[in-house]
Short mmCIF file of C-alpha atoms in Angstrom, two decimals:
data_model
loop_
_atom_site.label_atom_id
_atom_site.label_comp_id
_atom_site.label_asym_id
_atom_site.label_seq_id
_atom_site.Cartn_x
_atom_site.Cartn_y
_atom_site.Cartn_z
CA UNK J 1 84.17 89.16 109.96
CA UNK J 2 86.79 88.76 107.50
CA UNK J 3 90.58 87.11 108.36
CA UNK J 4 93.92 88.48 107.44
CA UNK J 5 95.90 85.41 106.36
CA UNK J 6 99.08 85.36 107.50
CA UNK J 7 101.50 82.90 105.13
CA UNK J 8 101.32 79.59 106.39
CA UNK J 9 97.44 79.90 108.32
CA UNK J 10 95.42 77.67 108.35
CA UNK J 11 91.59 78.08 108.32
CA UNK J 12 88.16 76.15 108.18
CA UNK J 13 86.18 78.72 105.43
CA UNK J 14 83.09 77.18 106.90
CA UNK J 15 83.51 77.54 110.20
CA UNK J 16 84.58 81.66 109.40
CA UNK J 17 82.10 81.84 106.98
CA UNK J 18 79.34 80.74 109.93
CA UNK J 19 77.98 78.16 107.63
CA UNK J 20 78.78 75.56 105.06
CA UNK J 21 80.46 77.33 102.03
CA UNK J 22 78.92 76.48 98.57
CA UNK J 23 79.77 78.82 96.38
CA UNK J 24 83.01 81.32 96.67
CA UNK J 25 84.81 83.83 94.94
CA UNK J 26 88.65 84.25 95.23
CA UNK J 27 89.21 88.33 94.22
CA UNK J 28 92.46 88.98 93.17
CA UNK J 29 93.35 93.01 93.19
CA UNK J 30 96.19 95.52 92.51
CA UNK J 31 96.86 99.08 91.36
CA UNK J 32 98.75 100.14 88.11
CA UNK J 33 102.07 101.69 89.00
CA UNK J 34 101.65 105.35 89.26
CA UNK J 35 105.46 107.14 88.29
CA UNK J 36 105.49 111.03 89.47
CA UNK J 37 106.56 113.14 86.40
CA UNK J 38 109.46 115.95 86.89
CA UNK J 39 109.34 117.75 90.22
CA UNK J 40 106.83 115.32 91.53
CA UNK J 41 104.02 116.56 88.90
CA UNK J 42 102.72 114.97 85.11
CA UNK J 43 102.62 111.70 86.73
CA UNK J 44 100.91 108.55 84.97
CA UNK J 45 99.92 105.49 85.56
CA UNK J 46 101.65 101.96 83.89
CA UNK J 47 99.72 99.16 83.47
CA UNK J 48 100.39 95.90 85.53
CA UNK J 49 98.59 92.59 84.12
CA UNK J 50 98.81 90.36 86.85
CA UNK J 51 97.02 86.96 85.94
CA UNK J 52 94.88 85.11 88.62
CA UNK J 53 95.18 81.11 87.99
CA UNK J 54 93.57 77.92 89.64
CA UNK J 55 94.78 74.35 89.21
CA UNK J 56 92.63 71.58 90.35
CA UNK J 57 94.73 68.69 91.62
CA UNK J 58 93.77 65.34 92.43
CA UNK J 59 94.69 62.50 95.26
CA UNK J 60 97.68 61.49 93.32
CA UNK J 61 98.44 65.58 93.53
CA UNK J 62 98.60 65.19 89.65
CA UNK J 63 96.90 68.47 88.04
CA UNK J 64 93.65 67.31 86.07
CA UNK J 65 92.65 71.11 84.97
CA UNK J 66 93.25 74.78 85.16
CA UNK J 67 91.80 77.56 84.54
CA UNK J 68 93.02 80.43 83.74
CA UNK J 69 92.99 83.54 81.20
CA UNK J 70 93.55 81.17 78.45
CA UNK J 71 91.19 78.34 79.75
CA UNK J 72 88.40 80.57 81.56
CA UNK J 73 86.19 77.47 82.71
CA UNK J 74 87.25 74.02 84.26
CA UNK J 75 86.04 70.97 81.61
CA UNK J 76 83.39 69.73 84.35
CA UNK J 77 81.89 73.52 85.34
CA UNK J 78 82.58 74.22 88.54
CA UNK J 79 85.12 76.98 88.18
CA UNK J 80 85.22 80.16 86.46
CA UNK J 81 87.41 82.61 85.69
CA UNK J 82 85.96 85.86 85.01
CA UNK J 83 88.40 87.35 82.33
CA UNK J 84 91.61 88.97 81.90
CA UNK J 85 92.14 92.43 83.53
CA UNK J 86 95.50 93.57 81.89
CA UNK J 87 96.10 97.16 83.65
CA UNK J 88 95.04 96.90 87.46
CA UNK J 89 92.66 99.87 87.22
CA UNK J 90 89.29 100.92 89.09
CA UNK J 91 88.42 99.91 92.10
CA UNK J 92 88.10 96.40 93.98
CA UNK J 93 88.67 92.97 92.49
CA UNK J 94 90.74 93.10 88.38
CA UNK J 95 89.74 89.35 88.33
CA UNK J 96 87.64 86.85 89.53
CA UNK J 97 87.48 83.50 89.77
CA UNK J 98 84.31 81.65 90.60
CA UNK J 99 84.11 78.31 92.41
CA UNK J 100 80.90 75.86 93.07
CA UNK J 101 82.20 73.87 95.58
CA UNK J 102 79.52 71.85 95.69
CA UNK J 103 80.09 71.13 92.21
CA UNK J 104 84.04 70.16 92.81
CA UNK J 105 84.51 66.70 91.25
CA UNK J 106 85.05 64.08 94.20
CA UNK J 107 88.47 63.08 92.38
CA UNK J 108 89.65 66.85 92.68
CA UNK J 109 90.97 67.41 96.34
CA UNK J 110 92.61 70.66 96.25
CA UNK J 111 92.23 73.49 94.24
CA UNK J 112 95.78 76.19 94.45
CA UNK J 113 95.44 79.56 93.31
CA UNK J 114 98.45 81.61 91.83
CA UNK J 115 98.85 84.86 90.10
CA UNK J 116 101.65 85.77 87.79
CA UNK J 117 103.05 89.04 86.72
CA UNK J 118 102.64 88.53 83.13
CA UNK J 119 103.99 91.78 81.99
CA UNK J 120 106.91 90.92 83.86
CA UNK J 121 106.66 94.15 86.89
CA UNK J 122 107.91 92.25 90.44
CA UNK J 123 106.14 92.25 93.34
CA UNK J 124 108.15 95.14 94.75
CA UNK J 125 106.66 97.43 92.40
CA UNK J 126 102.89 96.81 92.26
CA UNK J 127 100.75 98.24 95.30
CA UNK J 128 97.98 97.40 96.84
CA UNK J 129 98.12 93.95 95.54
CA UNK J 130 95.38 91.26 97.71
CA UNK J 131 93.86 87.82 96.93
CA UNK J 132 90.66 87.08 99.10
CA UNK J 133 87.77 84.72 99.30
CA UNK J 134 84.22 85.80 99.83
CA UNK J 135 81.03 83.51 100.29
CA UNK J 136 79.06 83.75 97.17
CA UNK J 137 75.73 83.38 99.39
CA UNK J 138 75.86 86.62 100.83
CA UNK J 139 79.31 87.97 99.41
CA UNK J 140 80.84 88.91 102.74
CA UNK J 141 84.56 88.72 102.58
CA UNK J 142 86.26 85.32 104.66
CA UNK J 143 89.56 85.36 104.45
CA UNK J 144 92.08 87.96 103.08
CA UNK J 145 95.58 87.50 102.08
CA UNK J 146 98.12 90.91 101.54
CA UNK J 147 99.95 90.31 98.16
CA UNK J 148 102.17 92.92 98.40
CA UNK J 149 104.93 91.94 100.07
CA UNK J 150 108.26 93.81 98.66
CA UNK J 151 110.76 91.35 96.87
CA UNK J 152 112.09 90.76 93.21
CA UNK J 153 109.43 88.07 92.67
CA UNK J 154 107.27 88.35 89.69
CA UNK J 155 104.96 85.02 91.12
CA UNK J 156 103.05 84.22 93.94
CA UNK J 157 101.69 81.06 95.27
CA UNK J 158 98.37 82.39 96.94
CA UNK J 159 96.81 79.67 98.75
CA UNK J 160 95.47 75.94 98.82
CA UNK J 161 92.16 75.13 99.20
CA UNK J 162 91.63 71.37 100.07
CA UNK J 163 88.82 68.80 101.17
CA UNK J 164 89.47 67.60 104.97
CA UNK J 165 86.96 66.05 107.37
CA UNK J 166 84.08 66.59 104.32
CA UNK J 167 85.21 70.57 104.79
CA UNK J 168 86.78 72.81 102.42
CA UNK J 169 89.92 74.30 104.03
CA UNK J 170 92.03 76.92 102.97
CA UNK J 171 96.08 77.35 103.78
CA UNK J 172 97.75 80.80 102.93
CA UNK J 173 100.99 79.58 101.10
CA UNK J 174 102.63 82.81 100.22
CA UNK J 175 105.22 81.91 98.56
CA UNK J 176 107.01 83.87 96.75
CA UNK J 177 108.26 82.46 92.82
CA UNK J 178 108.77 83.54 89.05
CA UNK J 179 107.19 82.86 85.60
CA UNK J 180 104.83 84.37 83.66
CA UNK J 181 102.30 81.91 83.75
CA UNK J 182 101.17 79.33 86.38
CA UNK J 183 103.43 76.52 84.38
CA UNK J 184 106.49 77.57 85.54
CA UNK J 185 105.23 77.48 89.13
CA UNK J 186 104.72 74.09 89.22
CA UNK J 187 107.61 72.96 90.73
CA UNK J 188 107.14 75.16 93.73
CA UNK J 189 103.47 74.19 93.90
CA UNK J 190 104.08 70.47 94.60
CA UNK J 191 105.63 70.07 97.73
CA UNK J 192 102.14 72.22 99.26
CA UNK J 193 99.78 69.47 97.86
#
């Protein structure tokens, strides 16, 4: 059974996943913005390109790789991004980002995932917005984490995921930023590692 992540939880995927993780997905989702047209009929739909991001950071918390929309695969492999999705449409997960944990270098000890509004929409006007992490053995849904929280924000912070006790944890960081890209995060990223 799949978690709601509440900002600042803290969770063992393992021991919610009922076994040792090897493989998972984090699915990042969100609707375009649907405007009503004049007396509430005509309406369309605007596109919203939010961009999912990982950064793989070391013991020294020092970022060693990231991928993203304009790097889709980490140098060594183990994580992949599964493309751009620049309007929100259709149903379930716009992007996808694929991890072999098993496959994690030894040097990298946390992973952080971010999306950024790179069209520029905040937070307070896309719906339906989620990030979540299902078990790429049997892709049940682990953990899920509501994006949508209303606020000026055009960035998120999503969570951490970090090696503790020869486990893969994950912490729901939440927090809210700005920036286009995962860059101008950064700063706000470092004081979670």
């Amino acid at each position: 059974m799949s978690v709601n992540l509440q900002k600042g939880q803290k969770i063992s995927l393992d021991k919610e996943a009922g076994s040792t993780l090897t493989r998972i997905t984090m699915g990042l989702g969100w609707d375009a913005i649907k405007t009503k047209g004049l007396f509430g009929f005509g309406g369309k739909s605007q596109s919203v390109d939010l961009d999912a991001s990982c950064l793989l950071f070391d013991e020294s918390n020092r970022a060693v790789d990231a991928v993203w929309f304009r790097q889709l695969k980490s140098k060594d492999g183990s994580v992949v991004h599964t493309g751009d999705n620049r309007t929100g449409a259709g149903d379930g997960d716009d992007e996808q980002i694929l991890v072999d944990l098993s496959q994690v270098p030894a040097t990298v000890k946390s992973l952080v995932f971010t999306v950024n509004s790179f069209t520029g929409q905040n937070f307070a006007q896309v719906e339906n917005a989620y990030c979540r992490i299902i078990n790429g053995a049997d892709q049940k849904e682990v953990a899920r984490f509501n994006l949508s929280v209303q606020g000026e924000h055009t960035a998120q912070i999503m969570a951490k995921l970090y090696r503790h006790g020869g486990e893969w944890k994950m912490h729901a960081i939440g927090e809210n930023g700005s920036g286009r890209t995962f860059d101008e995060l950064m700063p706000k990223i470092t004081p979670h590692l």
